[in-house]
PDB file of C-alpha atoms in Angstrom:
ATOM      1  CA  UNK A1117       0.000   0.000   0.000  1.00 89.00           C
ATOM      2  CA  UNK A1118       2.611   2.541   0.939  1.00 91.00           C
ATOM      3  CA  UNK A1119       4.255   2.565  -2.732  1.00 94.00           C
ATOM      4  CA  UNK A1120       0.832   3.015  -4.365  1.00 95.00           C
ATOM      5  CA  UNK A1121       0.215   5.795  -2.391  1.00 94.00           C
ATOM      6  CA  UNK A1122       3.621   7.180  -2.609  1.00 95.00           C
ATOM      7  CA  UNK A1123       2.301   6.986  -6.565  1.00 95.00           C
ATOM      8  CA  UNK A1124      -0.323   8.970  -5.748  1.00 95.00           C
ATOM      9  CA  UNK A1125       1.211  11.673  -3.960  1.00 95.00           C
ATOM     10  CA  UNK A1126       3.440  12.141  -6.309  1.00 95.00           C
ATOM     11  CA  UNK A1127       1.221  12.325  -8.857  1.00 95.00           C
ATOM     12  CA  UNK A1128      -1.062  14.750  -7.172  1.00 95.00           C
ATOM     13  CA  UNK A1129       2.006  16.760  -6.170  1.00 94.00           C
ATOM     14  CA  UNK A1130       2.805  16.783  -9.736  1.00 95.00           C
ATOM     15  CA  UNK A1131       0.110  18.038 -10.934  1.00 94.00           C
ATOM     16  CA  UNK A1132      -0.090  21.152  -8.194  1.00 93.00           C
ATOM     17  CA  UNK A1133      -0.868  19.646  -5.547  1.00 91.00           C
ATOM     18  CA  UNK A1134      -2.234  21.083  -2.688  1.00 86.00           C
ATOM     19  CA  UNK A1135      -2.246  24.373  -3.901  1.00 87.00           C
ATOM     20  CA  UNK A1136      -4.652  23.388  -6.770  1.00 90.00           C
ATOM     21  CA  UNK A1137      -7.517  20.864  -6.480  1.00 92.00           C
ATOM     22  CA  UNK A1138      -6.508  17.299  -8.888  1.00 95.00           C
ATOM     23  CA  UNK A1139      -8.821  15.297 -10.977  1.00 95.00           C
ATOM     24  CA  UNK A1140      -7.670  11.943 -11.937  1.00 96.00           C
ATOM     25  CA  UNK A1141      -9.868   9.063 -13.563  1.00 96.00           C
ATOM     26  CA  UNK A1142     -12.055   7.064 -11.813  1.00 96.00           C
ATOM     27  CA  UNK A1143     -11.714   3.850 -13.240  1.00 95.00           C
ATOM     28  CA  UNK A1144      -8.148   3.714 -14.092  1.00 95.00           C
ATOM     29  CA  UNK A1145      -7.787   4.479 -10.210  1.00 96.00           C
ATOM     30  CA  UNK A1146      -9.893   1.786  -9.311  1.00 95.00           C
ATOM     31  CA  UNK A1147      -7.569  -0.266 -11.597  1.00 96.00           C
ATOM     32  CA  UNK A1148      -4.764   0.126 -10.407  1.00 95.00           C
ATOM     33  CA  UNK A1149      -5.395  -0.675  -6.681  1.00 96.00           C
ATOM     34  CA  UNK A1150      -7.036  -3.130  -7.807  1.00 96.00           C
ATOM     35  CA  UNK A1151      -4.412  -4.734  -9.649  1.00 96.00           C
ATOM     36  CA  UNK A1152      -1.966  -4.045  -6.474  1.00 96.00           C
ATOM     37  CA  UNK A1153      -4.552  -5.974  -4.633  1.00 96.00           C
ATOM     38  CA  UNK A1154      -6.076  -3.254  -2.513  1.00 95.00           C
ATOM     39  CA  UNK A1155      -9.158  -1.451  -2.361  1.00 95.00           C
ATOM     40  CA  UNK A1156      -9.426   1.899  -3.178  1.00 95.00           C
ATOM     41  CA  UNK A1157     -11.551   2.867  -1.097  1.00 94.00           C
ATOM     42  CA  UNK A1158      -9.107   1.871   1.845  1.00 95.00           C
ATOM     43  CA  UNK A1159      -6.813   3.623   0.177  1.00 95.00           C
ATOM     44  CA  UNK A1160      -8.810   7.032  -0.419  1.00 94.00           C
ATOM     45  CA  UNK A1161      -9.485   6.665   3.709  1.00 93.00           C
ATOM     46  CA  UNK A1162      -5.766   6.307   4.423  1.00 93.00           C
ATOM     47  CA  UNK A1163      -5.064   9.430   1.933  1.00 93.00           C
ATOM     48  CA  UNK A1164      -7.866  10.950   4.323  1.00 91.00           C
ATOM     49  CA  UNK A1165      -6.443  10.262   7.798  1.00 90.00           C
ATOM     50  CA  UNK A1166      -2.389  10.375   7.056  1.00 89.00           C
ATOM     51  CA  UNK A1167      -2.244  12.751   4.400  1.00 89.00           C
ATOM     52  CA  UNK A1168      -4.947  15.601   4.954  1.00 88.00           C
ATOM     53  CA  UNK A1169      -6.618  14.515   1.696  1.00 92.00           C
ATOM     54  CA  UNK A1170      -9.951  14.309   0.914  1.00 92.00           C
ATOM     55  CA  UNK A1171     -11.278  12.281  -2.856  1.00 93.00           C
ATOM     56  CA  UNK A1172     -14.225  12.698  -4.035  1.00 94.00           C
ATOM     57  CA  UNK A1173     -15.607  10.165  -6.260  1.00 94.00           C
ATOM     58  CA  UNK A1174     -17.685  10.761  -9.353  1.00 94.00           C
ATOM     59  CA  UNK A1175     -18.358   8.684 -12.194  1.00 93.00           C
ATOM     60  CA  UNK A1176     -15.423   9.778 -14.546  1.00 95.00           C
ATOM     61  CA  UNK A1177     -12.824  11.345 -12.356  1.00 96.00           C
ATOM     62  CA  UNK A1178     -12.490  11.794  -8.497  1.00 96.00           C
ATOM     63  CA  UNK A1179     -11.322  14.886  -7.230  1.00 95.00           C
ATOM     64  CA  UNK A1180      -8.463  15.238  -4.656  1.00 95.00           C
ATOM     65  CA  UNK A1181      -8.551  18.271  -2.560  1.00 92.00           C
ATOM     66  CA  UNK A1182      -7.296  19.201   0.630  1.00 88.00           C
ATOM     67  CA  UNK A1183      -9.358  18.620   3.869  1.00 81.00           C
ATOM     68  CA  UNK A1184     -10.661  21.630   5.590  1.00 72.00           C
ATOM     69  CA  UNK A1185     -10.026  22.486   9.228  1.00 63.00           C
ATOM     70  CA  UNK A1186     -12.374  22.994  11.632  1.00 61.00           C
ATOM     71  CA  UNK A1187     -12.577  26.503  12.774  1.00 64.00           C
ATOM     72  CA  UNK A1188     -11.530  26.080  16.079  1.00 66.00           C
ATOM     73  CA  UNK A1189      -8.180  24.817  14.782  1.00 70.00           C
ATOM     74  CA  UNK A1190      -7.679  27.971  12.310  1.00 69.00           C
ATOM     75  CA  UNK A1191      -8.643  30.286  15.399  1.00 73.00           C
ATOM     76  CA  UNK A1192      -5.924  28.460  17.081  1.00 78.00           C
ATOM     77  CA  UNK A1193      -4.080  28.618  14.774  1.00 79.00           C
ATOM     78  CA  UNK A1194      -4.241  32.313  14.174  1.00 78.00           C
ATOM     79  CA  UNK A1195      -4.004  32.802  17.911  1.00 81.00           C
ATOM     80  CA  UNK A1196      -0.617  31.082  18.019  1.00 85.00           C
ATOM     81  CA  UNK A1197       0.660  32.957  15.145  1.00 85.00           C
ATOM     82  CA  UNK A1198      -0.097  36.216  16.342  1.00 84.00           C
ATOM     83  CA  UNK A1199       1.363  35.464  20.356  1.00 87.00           C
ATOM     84  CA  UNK A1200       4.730  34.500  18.270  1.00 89.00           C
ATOM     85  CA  UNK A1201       4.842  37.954  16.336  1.00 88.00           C
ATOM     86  CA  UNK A1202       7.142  40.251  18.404  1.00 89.00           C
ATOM     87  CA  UNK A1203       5.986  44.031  18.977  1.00 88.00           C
ATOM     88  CA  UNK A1204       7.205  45.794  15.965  1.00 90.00           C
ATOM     89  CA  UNK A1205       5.556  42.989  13.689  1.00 89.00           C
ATOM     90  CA  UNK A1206       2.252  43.310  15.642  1.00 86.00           C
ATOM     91  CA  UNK A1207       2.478  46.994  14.451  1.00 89.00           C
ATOM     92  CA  UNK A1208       3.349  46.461  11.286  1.00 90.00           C
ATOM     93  CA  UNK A1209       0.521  44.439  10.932  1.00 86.00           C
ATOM     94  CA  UNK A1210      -1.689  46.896  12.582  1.00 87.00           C
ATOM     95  CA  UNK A1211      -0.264  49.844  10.578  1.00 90.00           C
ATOM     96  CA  UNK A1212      -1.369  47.806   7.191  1.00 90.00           C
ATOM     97  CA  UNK A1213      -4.734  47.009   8.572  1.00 86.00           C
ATOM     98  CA  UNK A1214      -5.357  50.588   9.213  1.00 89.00           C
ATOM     99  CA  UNK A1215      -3.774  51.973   5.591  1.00 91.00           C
ATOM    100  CA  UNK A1216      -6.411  49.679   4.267  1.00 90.00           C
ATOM    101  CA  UNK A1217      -9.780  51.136   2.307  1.00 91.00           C
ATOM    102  CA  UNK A1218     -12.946  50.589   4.657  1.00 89.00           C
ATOM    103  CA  UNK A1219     -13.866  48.198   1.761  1.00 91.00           C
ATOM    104  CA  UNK A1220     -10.646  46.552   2.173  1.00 90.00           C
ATOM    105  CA  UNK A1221     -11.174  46.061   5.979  1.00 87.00           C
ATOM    106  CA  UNK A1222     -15.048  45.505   6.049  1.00 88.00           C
ATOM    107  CA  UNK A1223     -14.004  42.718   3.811  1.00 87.00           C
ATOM    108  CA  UNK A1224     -11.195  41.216   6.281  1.00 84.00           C
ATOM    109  CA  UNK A1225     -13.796  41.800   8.816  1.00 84.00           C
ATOM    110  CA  UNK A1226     -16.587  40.143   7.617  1.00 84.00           C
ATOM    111  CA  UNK A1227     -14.466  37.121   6.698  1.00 80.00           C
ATOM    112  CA  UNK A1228     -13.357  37.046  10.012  1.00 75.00           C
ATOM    113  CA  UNK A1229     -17.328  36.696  11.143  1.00 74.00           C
ATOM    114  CA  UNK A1230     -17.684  34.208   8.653  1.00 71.00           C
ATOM    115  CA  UNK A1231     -14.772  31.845  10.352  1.00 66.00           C
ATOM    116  CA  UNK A1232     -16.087  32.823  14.031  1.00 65.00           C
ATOM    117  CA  UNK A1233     -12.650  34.776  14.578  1.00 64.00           C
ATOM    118  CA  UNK A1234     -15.041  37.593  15.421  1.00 64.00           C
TER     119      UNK A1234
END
């Protein structure tokens, strides 16, 4: 299993992977696992709990994108980031906030409502 997903990461990785969503084809996919002796399905679950990756499956291609985090994690996250920053950073960052349009920063704020930060 480990060199047919190695195969796969590659691939995906390849192709743009993760900044860019991946199609490959269904049935060739299918295929090949199949041929290694696995099921791809096990396989798209270990790509899902190792690697971060989530497949979905159509008909012709499934679609290999990168699993979201909850928003608890990316308020963490942000949190962490921002209690690493020294001073002069935390300013900097404040300065470009404020030298922002009000469009600009209604925007920034209203995402941040959208992901709870707010």
């Amino acid at each position: 299993m480990e060199e047919f997903l190695d195969k796969i990461l590659k691939t995906l990785s390849d192709s743009g992977f993760p900044a860019k969503r991946v199609s490959l084809p269904t049935e060739k996919m299918y295929e090949a696992a199949d041929n290694r002796g696995l099921s791809f399905n096990t396989v798209i679950e270990e790509l899902r709990q190792r690697h971060g990756i989530d497949a979905t499956v159509g008909a012709d291609k499934i679609i290999f994108s990168t699993l979201q985090k909850p928003q608890e994690d990316l308020l963490k996250e942000a949190q962490e980031m921002m209690s690493k920053m020294d001073p002069a950073e935390l300013r900097k960052l404040q300065e470009m906030f404020m030298n922002m349009s009000a469009e600009e920063r209604a925007e920034i704020m209203k995402k941040g409502k959208d992901l709870g930060l707010i």
